[in-house]
mmCIF file of C-alpha atoms in Angstrom:
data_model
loop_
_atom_site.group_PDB
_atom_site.id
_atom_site.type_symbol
_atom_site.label_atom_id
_atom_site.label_comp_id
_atom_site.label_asym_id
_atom_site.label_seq_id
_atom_site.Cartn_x
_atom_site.Cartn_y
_atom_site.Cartn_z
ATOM 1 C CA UNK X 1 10.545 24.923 48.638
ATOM 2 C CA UNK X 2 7.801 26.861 50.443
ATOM 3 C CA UNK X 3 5.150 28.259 47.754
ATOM 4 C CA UNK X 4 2.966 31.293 48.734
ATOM 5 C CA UNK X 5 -0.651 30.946 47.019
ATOM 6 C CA UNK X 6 -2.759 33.812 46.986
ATOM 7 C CA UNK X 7 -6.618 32.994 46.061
ATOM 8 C CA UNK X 8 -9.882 33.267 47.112
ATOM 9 C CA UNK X 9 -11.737 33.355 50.293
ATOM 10 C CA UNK X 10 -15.079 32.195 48.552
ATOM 11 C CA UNK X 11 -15.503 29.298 46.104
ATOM 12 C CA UNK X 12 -16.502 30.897 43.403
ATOM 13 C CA UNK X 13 -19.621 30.133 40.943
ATOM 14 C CA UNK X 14 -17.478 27.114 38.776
ATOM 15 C CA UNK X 15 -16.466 23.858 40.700
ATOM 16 C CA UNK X 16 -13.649 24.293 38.489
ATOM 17 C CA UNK X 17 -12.062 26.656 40.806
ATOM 18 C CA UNK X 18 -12.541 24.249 43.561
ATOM 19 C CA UNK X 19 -11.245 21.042 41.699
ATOM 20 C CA UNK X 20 -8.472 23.536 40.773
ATOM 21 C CA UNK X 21 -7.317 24.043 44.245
ATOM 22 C CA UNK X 22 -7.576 20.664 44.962
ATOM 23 C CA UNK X 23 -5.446 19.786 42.252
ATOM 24 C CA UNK X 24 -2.727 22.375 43.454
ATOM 25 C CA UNK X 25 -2.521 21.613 46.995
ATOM 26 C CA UNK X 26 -2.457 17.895 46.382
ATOM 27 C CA UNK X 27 0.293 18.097 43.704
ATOM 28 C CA UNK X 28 2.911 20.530 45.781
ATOM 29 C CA UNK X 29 2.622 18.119 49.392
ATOM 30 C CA UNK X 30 3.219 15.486 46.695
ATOM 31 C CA UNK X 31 6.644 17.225 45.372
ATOM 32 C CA UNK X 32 7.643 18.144 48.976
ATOM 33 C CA UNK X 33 6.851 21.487 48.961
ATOM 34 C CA UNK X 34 5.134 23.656 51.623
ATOM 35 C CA UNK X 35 2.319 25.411 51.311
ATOM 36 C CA UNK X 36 2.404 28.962 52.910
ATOM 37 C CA UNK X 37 -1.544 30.846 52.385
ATOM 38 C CA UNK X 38 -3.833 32.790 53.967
ATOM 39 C CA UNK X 39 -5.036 30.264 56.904
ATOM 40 C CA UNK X 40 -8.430 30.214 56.788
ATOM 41 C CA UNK X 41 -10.701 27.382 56.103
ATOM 42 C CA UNK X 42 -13.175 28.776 53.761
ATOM 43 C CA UNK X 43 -13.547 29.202 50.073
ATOM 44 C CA UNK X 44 -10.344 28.025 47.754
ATOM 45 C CA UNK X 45 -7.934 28.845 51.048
ATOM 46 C CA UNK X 46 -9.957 26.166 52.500
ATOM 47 C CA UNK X 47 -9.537 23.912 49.419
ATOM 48 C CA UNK X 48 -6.174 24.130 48.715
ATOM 49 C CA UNK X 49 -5.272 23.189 52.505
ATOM 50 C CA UNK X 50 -7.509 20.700 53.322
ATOM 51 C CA UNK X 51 -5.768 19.029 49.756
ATOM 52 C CA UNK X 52 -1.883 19.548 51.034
ATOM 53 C CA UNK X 53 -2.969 18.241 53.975
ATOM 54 C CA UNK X 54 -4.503 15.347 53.129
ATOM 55 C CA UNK X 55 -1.223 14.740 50.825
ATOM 56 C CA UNK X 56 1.009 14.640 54.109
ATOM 57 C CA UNK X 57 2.031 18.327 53.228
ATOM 58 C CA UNK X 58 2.806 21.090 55.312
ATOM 59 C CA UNK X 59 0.679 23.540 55.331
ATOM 60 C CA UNK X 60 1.945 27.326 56.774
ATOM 61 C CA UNK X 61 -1.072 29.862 57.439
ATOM 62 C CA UNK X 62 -0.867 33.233 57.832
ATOM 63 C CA UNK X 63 -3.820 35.343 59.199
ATOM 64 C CA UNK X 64 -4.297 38.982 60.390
ATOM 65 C CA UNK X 65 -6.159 38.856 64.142
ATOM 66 C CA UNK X 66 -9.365 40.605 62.730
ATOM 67 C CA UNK X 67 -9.909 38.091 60.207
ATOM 68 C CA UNK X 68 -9.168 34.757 62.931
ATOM 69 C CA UNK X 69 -13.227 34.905 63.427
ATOM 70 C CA UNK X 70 -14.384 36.046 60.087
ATOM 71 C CA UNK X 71 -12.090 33.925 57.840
ATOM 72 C CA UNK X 72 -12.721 31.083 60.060
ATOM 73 C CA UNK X 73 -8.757 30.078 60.825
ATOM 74 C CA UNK X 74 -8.203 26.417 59.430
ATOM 75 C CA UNK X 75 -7.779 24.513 62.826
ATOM 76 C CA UNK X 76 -4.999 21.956 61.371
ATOM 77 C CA UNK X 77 -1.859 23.770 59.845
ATOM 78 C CA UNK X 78 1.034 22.637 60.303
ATOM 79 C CA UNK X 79 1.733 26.049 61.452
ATOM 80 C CA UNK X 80 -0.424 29.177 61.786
ATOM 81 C CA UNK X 81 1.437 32.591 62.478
ATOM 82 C CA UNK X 82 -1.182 35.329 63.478
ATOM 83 C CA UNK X 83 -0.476 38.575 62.600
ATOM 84 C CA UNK X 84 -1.631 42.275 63.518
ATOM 85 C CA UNK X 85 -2.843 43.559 59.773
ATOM 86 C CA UNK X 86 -2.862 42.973 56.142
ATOM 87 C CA UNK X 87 0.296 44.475 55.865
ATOM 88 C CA UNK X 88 2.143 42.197 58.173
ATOM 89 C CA UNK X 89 0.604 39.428 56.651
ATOM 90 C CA UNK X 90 1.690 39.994 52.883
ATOM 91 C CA UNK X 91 5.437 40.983 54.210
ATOM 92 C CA UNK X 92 5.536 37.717 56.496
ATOM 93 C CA UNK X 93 4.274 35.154 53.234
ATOM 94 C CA UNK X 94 6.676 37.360 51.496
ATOM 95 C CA UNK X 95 9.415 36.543 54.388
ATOM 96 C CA UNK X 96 8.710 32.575 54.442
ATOM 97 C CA UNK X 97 8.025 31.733 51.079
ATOM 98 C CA UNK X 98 10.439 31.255 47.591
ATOM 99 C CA UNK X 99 7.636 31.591 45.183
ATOM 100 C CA UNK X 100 3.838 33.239 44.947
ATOM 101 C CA UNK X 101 0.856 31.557 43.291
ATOM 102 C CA UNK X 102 -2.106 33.456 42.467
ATOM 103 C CA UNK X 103 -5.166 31.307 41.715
ATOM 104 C CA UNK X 104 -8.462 32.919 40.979
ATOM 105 C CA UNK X 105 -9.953 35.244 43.790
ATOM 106 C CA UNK X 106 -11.468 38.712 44.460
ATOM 107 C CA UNK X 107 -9.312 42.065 44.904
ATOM 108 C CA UNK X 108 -8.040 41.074 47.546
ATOM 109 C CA UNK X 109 -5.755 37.781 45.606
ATOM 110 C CA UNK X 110 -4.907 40.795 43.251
ATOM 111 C CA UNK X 111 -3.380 43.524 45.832
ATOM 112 C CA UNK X 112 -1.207 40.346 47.349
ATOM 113 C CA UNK X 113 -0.191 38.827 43.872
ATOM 114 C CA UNK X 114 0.476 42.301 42.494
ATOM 115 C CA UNK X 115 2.372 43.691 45.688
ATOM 116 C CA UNK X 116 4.863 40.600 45.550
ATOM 117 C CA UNK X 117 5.391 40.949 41.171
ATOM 118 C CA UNK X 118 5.797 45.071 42.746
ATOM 119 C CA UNK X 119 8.459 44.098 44.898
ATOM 120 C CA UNK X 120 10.228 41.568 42.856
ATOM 121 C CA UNK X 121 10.075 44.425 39.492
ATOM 122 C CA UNK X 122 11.613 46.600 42.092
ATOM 123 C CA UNK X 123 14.572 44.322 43.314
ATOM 124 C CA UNK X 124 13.047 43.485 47.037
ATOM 125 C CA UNK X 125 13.242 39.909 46.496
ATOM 126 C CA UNK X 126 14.021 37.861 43.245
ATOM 127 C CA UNK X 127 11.166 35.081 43.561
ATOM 128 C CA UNK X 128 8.986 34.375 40.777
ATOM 129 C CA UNK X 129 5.031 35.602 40.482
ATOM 130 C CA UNK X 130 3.056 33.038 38.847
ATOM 131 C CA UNK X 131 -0.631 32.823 38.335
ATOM 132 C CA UNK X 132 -2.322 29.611 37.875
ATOM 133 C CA UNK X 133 -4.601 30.210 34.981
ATOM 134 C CA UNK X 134 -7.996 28.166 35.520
ATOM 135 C CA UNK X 135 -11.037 28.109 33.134
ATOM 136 C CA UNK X 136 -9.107 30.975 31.623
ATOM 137 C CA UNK X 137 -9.854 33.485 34.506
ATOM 138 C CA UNK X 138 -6.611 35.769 33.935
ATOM 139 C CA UNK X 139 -6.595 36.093 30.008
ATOM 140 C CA UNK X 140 -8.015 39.574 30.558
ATOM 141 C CA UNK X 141 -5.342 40.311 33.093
ATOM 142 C CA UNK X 142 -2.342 39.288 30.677
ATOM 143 C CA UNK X 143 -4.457 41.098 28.204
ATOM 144 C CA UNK X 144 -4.248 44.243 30.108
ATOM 145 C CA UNK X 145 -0.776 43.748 30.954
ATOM 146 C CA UNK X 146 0.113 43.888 27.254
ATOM 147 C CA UNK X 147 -1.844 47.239 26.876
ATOM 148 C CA UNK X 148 0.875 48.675 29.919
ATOM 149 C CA UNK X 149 3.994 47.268 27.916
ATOM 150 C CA UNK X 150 2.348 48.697 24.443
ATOM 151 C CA UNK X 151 1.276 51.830 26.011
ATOM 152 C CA UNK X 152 5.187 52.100 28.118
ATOM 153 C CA UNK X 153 3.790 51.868 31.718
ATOM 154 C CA UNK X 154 5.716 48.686 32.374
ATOM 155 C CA UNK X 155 8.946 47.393 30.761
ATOM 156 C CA UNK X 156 8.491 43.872 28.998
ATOM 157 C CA UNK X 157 11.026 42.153 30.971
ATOM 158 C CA UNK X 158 8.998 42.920 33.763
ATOM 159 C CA UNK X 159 5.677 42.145 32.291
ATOM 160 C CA UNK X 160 7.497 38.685 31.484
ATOM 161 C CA UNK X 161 8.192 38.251 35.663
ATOM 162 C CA UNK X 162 4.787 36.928 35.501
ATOM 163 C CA UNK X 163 4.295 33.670 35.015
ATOM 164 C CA UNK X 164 1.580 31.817 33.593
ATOM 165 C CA UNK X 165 -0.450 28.616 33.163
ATOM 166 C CA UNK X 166 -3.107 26.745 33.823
ATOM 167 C CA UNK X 167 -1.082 23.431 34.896
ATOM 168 C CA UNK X 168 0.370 23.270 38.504
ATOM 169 C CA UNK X 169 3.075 21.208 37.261
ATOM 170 C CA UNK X 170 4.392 23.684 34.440
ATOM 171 C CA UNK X 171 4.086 26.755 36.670
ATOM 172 C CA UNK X 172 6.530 24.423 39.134
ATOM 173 C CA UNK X 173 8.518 23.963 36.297
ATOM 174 C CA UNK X 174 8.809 27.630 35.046
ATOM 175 C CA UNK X 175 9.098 28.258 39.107
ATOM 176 C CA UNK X 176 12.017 25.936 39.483
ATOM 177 C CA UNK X 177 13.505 27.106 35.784
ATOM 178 C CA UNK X 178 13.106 31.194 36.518
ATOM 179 C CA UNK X 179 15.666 33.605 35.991
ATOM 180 C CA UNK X 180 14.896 37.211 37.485
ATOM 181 C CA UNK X 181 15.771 40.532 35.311
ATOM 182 C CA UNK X 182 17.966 42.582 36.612
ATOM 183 C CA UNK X 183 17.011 45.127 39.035
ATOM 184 C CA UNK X 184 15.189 48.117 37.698
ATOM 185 C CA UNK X 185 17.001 50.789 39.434
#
């Protein structure tokens, strides 16, 4: 199975993040899977590679031209597909992977995880979100999400799309387990 992750550019402030990433990219090469990202080697991205491919994964990047210099593309994928924009990007990890991963990062992890749980509430694909829940970083999110069920912005069966955890091995699970809703229109 190929497995889009979506997360951070930067570290972040808590090694957790880092030992996190680690921890993810080491256990998917280890259960065959490939690892389809953002291709640079910097920050978690840079993690979460170097890890799969240290494991004997595969690793799949995918990087807009701009961003070849200031991302710093990893130099030892597997496979790197360079891309005009951000746009082309997202539809392209959308295109090669079965699943999305979203580990902690900035707006931009957001726009990419929420654009693919967008498309799958909307029937464009039926491959489960899932975000990998370290040191508690997305309790507020889920919190929030709740608030848009209560408040009827977003259906519960499609608040429920989302997976999450804050093991690698039960979001594979609940990956490998999922059953879409049906289509919303």
């Amino acid at each position: 199975m190929k497995i889009a992750v979506f997360c951070g550019s930067s570290p972040g402030k808590n090694n957790l993040y880092r030992e996190a990433a680690d921890q993810l990219g080491r256990f998917l090469a280890e259960q065959g899977h490939v690892l389809v990202y953002g291709g640079g080697r910097t920050g978690l991205m840079g993690q979460v590679a170097d890890s799969a491919l240290a494991a004997g994964g595969d690793v799949v990047g995918v990087m807009p031209i701009a961003l070849t210099e200031k991302e710093i593309q990893h130099p030892h994928l597997s496979e790197l597909h360079i891309v005009a924009d951000m746009h082309e990007r997202k539809a392209k990890m959308a295109q090669l992977a079965d699943a999305f991963i979203a580990m902690p990062g900035g707006v931009g992890t957001m726009e990419e995880i929420f654009e693919a749980w967008t498309w799958a509430q909307l029937g464009y694909h039926h491959k489960p979100c899932c975000f990998l829940n370290v040191n508690r970083y997305y309790d507020g999110l889920f919190t929030f999400i709740d608030t848009m069920i209560s408040q009827g912005f977003m259906r519960p069966e499609y608040g429920e799309m989302a997976q999450i955890s804050d093991d690698p091995a039960q979001l594979l699970a609940m990956i490998e387990s999922y059953t879409p809703p049906s289509d919303k229109w």
